[in-house]
Amino acid sequence: MSKIKSNFFIYLFVLTPLLLNGQTYTSHTIQQDGLKVRLSEGFLNIQPIHGKAVRIQWTKDLTEEEREFVLVNQQPVPPFNCSETTSLLKLVTNDYSVLFDKKTSTLSFLDKKGKIILNEALNSRKLSSNTVHSEPCYIAEQGFESKPDEYLFGLGQFQDGHYNLKNLSRKLIQVNSQIALPFLYSSKGYGILWHQYGLSWFNPADSIIKLNKESYTNSREREVTSTSGTQKVSQQQTLYKGKFHLESDGEYTFMLDLGDMDNRHLLVIDGQPIIDQSNLWLPPAVSAKVKLKEGTHQVQVVCKSTNTPSLHWRKAGNVTTFRSPNAKSLDYVVFLGEDADDIISTYRDLSGKVPMLPKWAFGYWQCRERYTSSSHLVETVKEFRKRKLPLDVIVQDWQYWGKYGWGVPKFDEANYPNPSQFIKELHDLNAKFSISVWENLDKKSSVAKDYEGLYIKDSPWIDIYNPQTQKVHWNALNQNLFKHGVDSWWMDATEPENDALKDKNTYFGQGEFYRLTYPLFVSKAVYEGQRATNPDKRVTILTRSAFPGQQRYGTINWSGDIGWDWDTYKRQIVAGLNFSLTGMPYWTTDIGGFFRPVASQYHDQKYHDILMRWFQWGVFCPIFRMHGYQSETEPWKYGGKVEAEMRELLNLRYRLLPYIYSLAGDVNRNNTTIMRPMVMDFKGDENAIKQPYQYMFGPAILVAPVVKPEIEEWKVYLPEGSLWFDFWTNKIQKGGREVMADASKNKIPLFIKSGSIIPLGPVMQYSSEKSNEALTLDIYRGSNGFFELYEDEGDNYNYEKERYTVIPISWDEKKRLLTIGKRVGTFQGSIEKRAFNIRIVGLDGEIVEQKVIYEGNPLSLKI
């Protein structure tokens, strides 16, 4: 075997071509940035772009203008070697290897121990000719082998309710309540970024079922079976019927695509409802997996009468496929690492670090649809303060623009006569102000005159890809809102709404090529605009959509205009967990649902049950926020019992702020993740990995939200390898088994991992109220533990100049020794001398308490 070292020389090897699906290996060259393989059709580039990531690109005849939206942080090419045999090419770095099979033209990816982690599937790499509006392009497709016991996560935020994505079909587009992020994480220890900016399909289902529209008159409605029994199809809906034949028993995936957003997803197979969702807004496409026997099967589909459904199926197998119909090349990145944190860290190294959000962003956000005046906002905050209900942010939803026209970022003086004054009043009440802004402002408004020529042609949406549009848009937000004291941006409908780039031409070209990326550029415009205007105020953006790399712009996402029932609530949990595995750490929902039972919500005990379970879960989401359509969402609107229970939970959230803010510091400094699906910390425990409704909140707290009505006890799986303390009772449980947790009396099941160290603060009414008071350190025995307490100035960018402090805290179980290490760093206002109330939770549930004074130097405490 001859060995070729990577250097500035280029070597060329030519072998007899081997035929394979038009991808015959011809030759290869070793270049400074990787291995370039000449195929009979184009070139396959294998580029080590990071010590733990490799980019694969297959290019043919079409040239693409270099526009890199995601991998913006170019890293030094890691050292690599290449070698060759008669059948293989091998590229080796310190952390991984890539094999190219000359006979099959497939790639394999190996870890640093030489174990194969991922294989391309045979004959699955494809670039087929296509066009979009007469512009040539390709249908890019790549398949990967998937082991039978593999779990797949990520792809963003979807409303289909699926946790494990293996063998599931998905249509990756941006619409209200759905965020398409083409990043996949595997329980086998790899990540894939499908590096395309347009519509993509995950596991595309290609077998079509012909659907026949049923005709009926007003006097004869059709009946169908649903999960709630037999229902009649309304005149606003249409029933379709069809049949299909299967050659064998097995598991099959069905993709129902209605074309546009809908309010009804109903798929019935052989009289059994397979998909059944209703809401005022639902994404256009939804899928489900079902086991079926060989033979002929009957289907029924119900959707809005204005939509035309298509129904496809595919048999489940052990190949995972990505397909993009509007591509200029095939392009993907494979990440290999020790665990999910390692892979996400590499991904952020390449696509952008997560900036610190201000400390107040981790307090409570009060939102409703909507506050109607400046006095309404101020009086609401005063009532929160009067009732001792902690709050940090109050949010102004839409229509504050009044006479100025739809979406115009300007206060109508009739209801908001002095913006600077009322925002100052809010600030004087120690509350921050967030406001809803849109990118489809009324073209006839005076503000829109500056946008002339900057809208997408034949569209209400501004062309945010144009750098000039970005500047004009920020200037409008600054002059009309930010200069008055606005603290945070609620960027609504940033998909843009209803997949609006399709069939449009943008600054970059055909919208089909950039269909998923609009929210990235909206966030960029606001982040860069605000930082240039006021470099001392942290940018905080709540936005409805996202694209890979957006985490670098100070964004939080929420799950859109969802419903309020138990099924919807459950679907938000798995949506948030999969979203977190795409490298986006900050996420939230409309607690209680956006669309609610409007009139009955204030007194209906059944609604209060789900509202409080949702509120309990909200305490343990990265961002804690209430919202509701045509609703008064303030706690006291639901009666004294609900208000008291919400107060207890608000107090718990605020006591946890030192822990949560330290986790945020770790996100920024070490690329970690706060909301952690079980695969992140317990990848060796399959029973843990498959839990869809529980997760770790930071390294210490296992959260198991209750997702059924009228529950007193809740089953929780405790991962093996640890002891677990019930948060509420301190009772200790062994891991590796299910336990029944008390879920009564406003309790969400919470378990603390042995060895955990959790800093707690006092009860506060806002995040900065008692920042100088003593902290409590809860130490849970049973294992060694470590935690870093992070603090900074709270709302500026001085942390980027290393103006922050870190206090390392460790617990030695064998020695029963707590060590508070030397404080590292300093910042203006840092506490030089402070008290720590130490609480050691023993294996018998007993608590030993001691108070210590800490002045920045190491101290140890023997228990």
PDB file of N, CA and C in Angstrom, residues 632-674:
ATOM      1  N   GLU A 632     -57.207  36.801  28.204  1.00  0.00           N
ATOM      2  CA  GLU A 632     -56.578  37.531  29.301  1.00  0.00           C
ATOM      3  C   GLU A 632     -55.786  36.507  30.100  1.00  0.00           C
ATOM      4  N   THR A 633     -54.479  36.503  29.900  1.00  0.00           N
ATOM      5  CA  THR A 633     -53.671  35.398  30.414  1.00  0.00           C
ATOM      6  C   THR A 633     -53.047  35.675  31.776  1.00  0.00           C
ATOM      7  N   GLU A 634     -53.362  36.802  32.406  1.00  0.00           N
ATOM      8  CA  GLU A 634     -52.785  37.085  33.714  1.00  0.00           C
ATOM      9  C   GLU A 634     -53.277  36.045  34.727  1.00  0.00           C
ATOM     10  N   PRO A 635     -52.422  35.604  35.649  1.00  0.00           N
ATOM     11  CA  PRO A 635     -52.788  34.507  36.564  1.00  0.00           C
ATOM     12  C   PRO A 635     -54.075  34.729  37.333  1.00  0.00           C
ATOM     13  N   TRP A 636     -54.348  35.964  37.752  1.00  0.00           N
ATOM     14  CA  TRP A 636     -55.537  36.198  38.571  1.00  0.00           C
ATOM     15  C   TRP A 636     -56.842  36.063  37.797  1.00  0.00           C
ATOM     16  N   LYS A 637     -56.761  36.019  36.478  1.00  0.00           N
ATOM     17  CA  LYS A 637     -57.977  35.867  35.676  1.00  0.00           C
ATOM     18  C   LYS A 637     -58.589  34.473  35.832  1.00  0.00           C
ATOM     19  N   TYR A 638     -57.830  33.529  36.376  1.00  0.00           N
ATOM     20  CA  TYR A 638     -58.281  32.140  36.468  1.00  0.00           C
ATOM     21  C   TYR A 638     -58.698  31.739  37.875  1.00  0.00           C
ATOM     22  N   GLY A 639     -58.809  32.730  38.749  1.00  0.00           N
ATOM     23  CA  GLY A 639     -59.274  32.446  40.096  1.00  0.00           C
ATOM     24  C   GLY A 639     -58.129  32.296  41.083  1.00  0.00           C
ATOM     25  N   GLY A 640     -58.489  32.311  42.358  1.00  0.00           N
ATOM     26  CA  GLY A 640     -57.489  32.314  43.416  1.00  0.00           C
ATOM     27  C   GLY A 640     -56.623  31.084  43.465  1.00  0.00           C
ATOM     28  N   LYS A 641     -57.206  29.903  43.216  1.00  0.00           N
ATOM     29  CA  LYS A 641     -56.425  28.661  43.297  1.00  0.00           C
ATOM     30  C   LYS A 641     -55.346  28.635  42.232  1.00  0.00           C
ATOM     31  N   VAL A 642     -55.710  28.950  40.983  1.00  0.00           N
ATOM     32  CA  VAL A 642     -54.733  28.951  39.895  1.00  0.00           C
ATOM     33  C   VAL A 642     -53.670  30.018  40.156  1.00  0.00           C
ATOM     34  N   GLU A 643     -54.107  31.194  40.592  1.00  0.00           N
ATOM     35  CA  GLU A 643     -53.139  32.261  40.861  1.00  0.00           C
ATOM     36  C   GLU A 643     -52.125  31.825  41.913  1.00  0.00           C
ATOM     37  N   ALA A 644     -52.593  31.199  42.984  1.00  0.00           N
ATOM     38  CA  ALA A 644     -51.686  30.764  44.054  1.00  0.00           C
ATOM     39  C   ALA A 644     -50.712  29.701  43.549  1.00  0.00           C
ATOM     40  N   GLU A 645     -51.213  28.774  42.748  1.00  0.00           N
ATOM     41  CA  GLU A 645     -50.338  27.728  42.218  1.00  0.00           C
ATOM     42  C   GLU A 645     -49.312  28.310  41.248  1.00  0.00           C
ATOM     43  N   MET A 646     -49.740  29.255  40.421  1.00  0.00           N
ATOM     44  CA  MET A 646     -48.788  29.896  39.511  1.00  0.00           C
ATOM     45  C   MET A 646     -47.740  30.669  40.287  1.00  0.00           C
ATOM     46  N   ARG A 647     -48.121  31.318  41.392  1.00  0.00           N
ATOM     47  CA  ARG A 647     -47.165  32.054  42.206  1.00  0.00           C
ATOM     48  C   ARG A 647     -46.092  31.101  42.750  1.00  0.00           C
ATOM     49  N   GLU A 648     -46.518  29.940  43.237  1.00  0.00           N
ATOM     50  CA  GLU A 648     -45.553  28.953  43.729  1.00  0.00           C
ATOM     51  C   GLU A 648     -44.548  28.569  42.645  1.00  0.00           C
ATOM     52  N   LEU A 649     -45.048  28.367  41.431  1.00  0.00           N
ATOM     53  CA  LEU A 649     -44.174  27.947  40.332  1.00  0.00           C
ATOM     54  C   LEU A 649     -43.280  29.086  39.864  1.00  0.00           C
ATOM     55  N   LEU A 650     -43.810  30.302  39.847  1.00  0.00           N
ATOM     56  CA  LEU A 650     -42.977  31.460  39.528  1.00  0.00           C
ATOM     57  C   LEU A 650     -41.858  31.618  40.550  1.00  0.00           C
ATOM     58  N   ASN A 651     -42.178  31.436  41.813  1.00  0.00           N
ATOM     59  CA  ASN A 651     -41.152  31.525  42.850  1.00  0.00           C
ATOM     60  C   ASN A 651     -40.071  30.465  42.652  1.00  0.00           C
ATOM     61  N   LEU A 652     -40.484  29.257  42.260  1.00  0.00           N
ATOM     62  CA  LEU A 652     -39.517  28.197  42.002  1.00  0.00           C
ATOM     63  C   LEU A 652     -38.597  28.575  40.848  1.00  0.00           C
ATOM     64  N   ARG A 653     -39.161  29.097  39.765  1.00  0.00           N
ATOM     65  CA  ARG A 653     -38.338  29.508  38.615  1.00  0.00           C
ATOM     66  C   ARG A 653     -37.314  30.556  39.046  1.00  0.00           C
ATOM     67  N   TYR A 654     -37.756  31.532  39.812  1.00  0.00           N
ATOM     68  CA  TYR A 654     -36.836  32.602  40.191  1.00  0.00           C
ATOM     69  C   TYR A 654     -35.782  32.127  41.186  1.00  0.00           C
ATOM     70  N   ARG A 655     -36.112  31.167  42.029  1.00  0.00           N
ATOM     71  CA  ARG A 655     -35.096  30.585  42.909  1.00  0.00           C
ATOM     72  C   ARG A 655     -34.045  29.833  42.094  1.00  0.00           C
ATOM     73  N   LEU A 656     -34.443  29.277  40.959  1.00  0.00           N
ATOM     74  CA  LEU A 656     -33.526  28.509  40.117  1.00  0.00           C
ATOM     75  C   LEU A 656     -32.668  29.374  39.191  1.00  0.00           C
ATOM     76  N   LEU A 657     -32.872  30.691  39.186  1.00  0.00           N
ATOM     77  CA  LEU A 657     -32.161  31.538  38.232  1.00  0.00           C
ATOM     78  C   LEU A 657     -30.636  31.436  38.311  1.00  0.00           C
ATOM     79  N   PRO A 658     -30.008  31.323  39.502  1.00  0.00           N
ATOM     80  CA  PRO A 658     -28.546  31.153  39.497  1.00  0.00           C
ATOM     81  C   PRO A 658     -28.107  29.893  38.758  1.00  0.00           C
ATOM     82  N   TYR A 659     -28.867  28.831  38.905  1.00  0.00           N
ATOM     83  CA  TYR A 659     -28.588  27.594  38.170  1.00  0.00           C
ATOM     84  C   TYR A 659     -28.795  27.794  36.678  1.00  0.00           C
ATOM     85  N   ILE A 660     -29.939  28.382  36.304  1.00  0.00           N
ATOM     86  CA  ILE A 660     -30.275  28.549  34.888  1.00  0.00           C
ATOM     87  C   ILE A 660     -29.305  29.503  34.203  1.00  0.00           C
ATOM     88  N   TYR A 661     -28.959  30.602  34.881  1.00  0.00           N
ATOM     89  CA  TYR A 661     -28.059  31.579  34.246  1.00  0.00           C
ATOM     90  C   TYR A 661     -26.647  30.993  34.107  1.00  0.00           C
ATOM     91  N   SER A 662     -26.262  30.154  35.037  1.00  0.00           N
ATOM     92  CA  SER A 662     -24.978  29.463  34.896  1.00  0.00           C
ATOM     93  C   SER A 662     -25.013  28.513  33.701  1.00  0.00           C
ATOM     94  N   LEU A 663     -26.146  27.855  33.479  1.00  0.00           N
ATOM     95  CA  LEU A 663     -26.279  26.997  32.296  1.00  0.00           C
ATOM     96  C   LEU A 663     -26.162  27.836  31.029  1.00  0.00           C
ATOM     97  N   ALA A 664     -26.762  29.040  31.038  1.00  0.00           N
ATOM     98  CA  ALA A 664     -26.654  29.920  29.877  1.00  0.00           C
ATOM     99  C   ALA A 664     -25.197  30.322  29.639  1.00  0.00           C
ATOM    100  N   GLY A 665     -24.471  30.597  30.718  1.00  0.00           N
ATOM    101  CA  GLY A 665     -23.057  30.898  30.576  1.00  0.00           C
ATOM    102  C   GLY A 665     -22.294  29.741  29.965  1.00  0.00           C
ATOM    103  N   ASP A 666     -22.673  28.525  30.326  1.00  0.00           N
ATOM    104  CA  ASP A 666     -22.029  27.334  29.775  1.00  0.00           C
ATOM    105  C   ASP A 666     -22.388  27.147  28.300  1.00  0.00           C
ATOM    106  N   VAL A 667     -23.604  27.515  27.917  1.00  0.00           N
ATOM    107  CA  VAL A 667     -23.984  27.481  26.504  1.00  0.00           C
ATOM    108  C   VAL A 667     -23.055  28.383  25.702  1.00  0.00           C
ATOM    109  N   ASN A 668     -22.811  29.572  26.215  1.00  0.00           N
ATOM    110  CA  ASN A 668     -21.963  30.535  25.507  1.00  0.00           C
ATOM    111  C   ASN A 668     -20.495  30.115  25.514  1.00  0.00           C
ATOM    112  N   ARG A 669     -19.987  29.684  26.653  1.00  0.00           N
ATOM    113  CA  ARG A 669     -18.552  29.412  26.777  1.00  0.00           C
ATOM    114  C   ARG A 669     -18.167  28.036  26.261  1.00  0.00           C
ATOM    115  N   ASN A 670     -19.049  27.050  26.451  1.00  0.00           N
ATOM    116  CA  ASN A 670     -18.670  25.663  26.171  1.00  0.00           C
ATOM    117  C   ASN A 670     -19.611  24.939  25.212  1.00  0.00           C
ATOM    118  N   ASN A 671     -20.519  25.686  24.582  1.00  0.00           N
ATOM    119  CA  ASN A 671     -21.398  25.118  23.551  1.00  0.00           C
ATOM    120  C   ASN A 671     -22.310  24.015  24.069  1.00  0.00           C
ATOM    121  N   THR A 672     -22.770  24.120  25.306  1.00  0.00           N
ATOM    122  CA  THR A 672     -23.649  23.101  25.861  1.00  0.00           C
ATOM    123  C   THR A 672     -25.106  23.390  25.491  1.00  0.00           C
ATOM    124  N   THR A 673     -26.006  22.574  26.018  1.00  0.00           N
ATOM    125  CA  THR A 673     -27.443  22.674  25.738  1.00  0.00           C
ATOM    126  C   THR A 673     -28.203  22.553  27.052  1.00  0.00           C
ATOM    127  N   ILE A 674     -29.228  23.375  27.249  1.00  0.00           N
ATOM    128  CA  ILE A 674     -29.974  23.387  28.511  1.00  0.00           C
ATOM    129  C   ILE A 674     -31.052  22.305  28.534  1.00  0.00           C
TER     130      ILE A 674
END
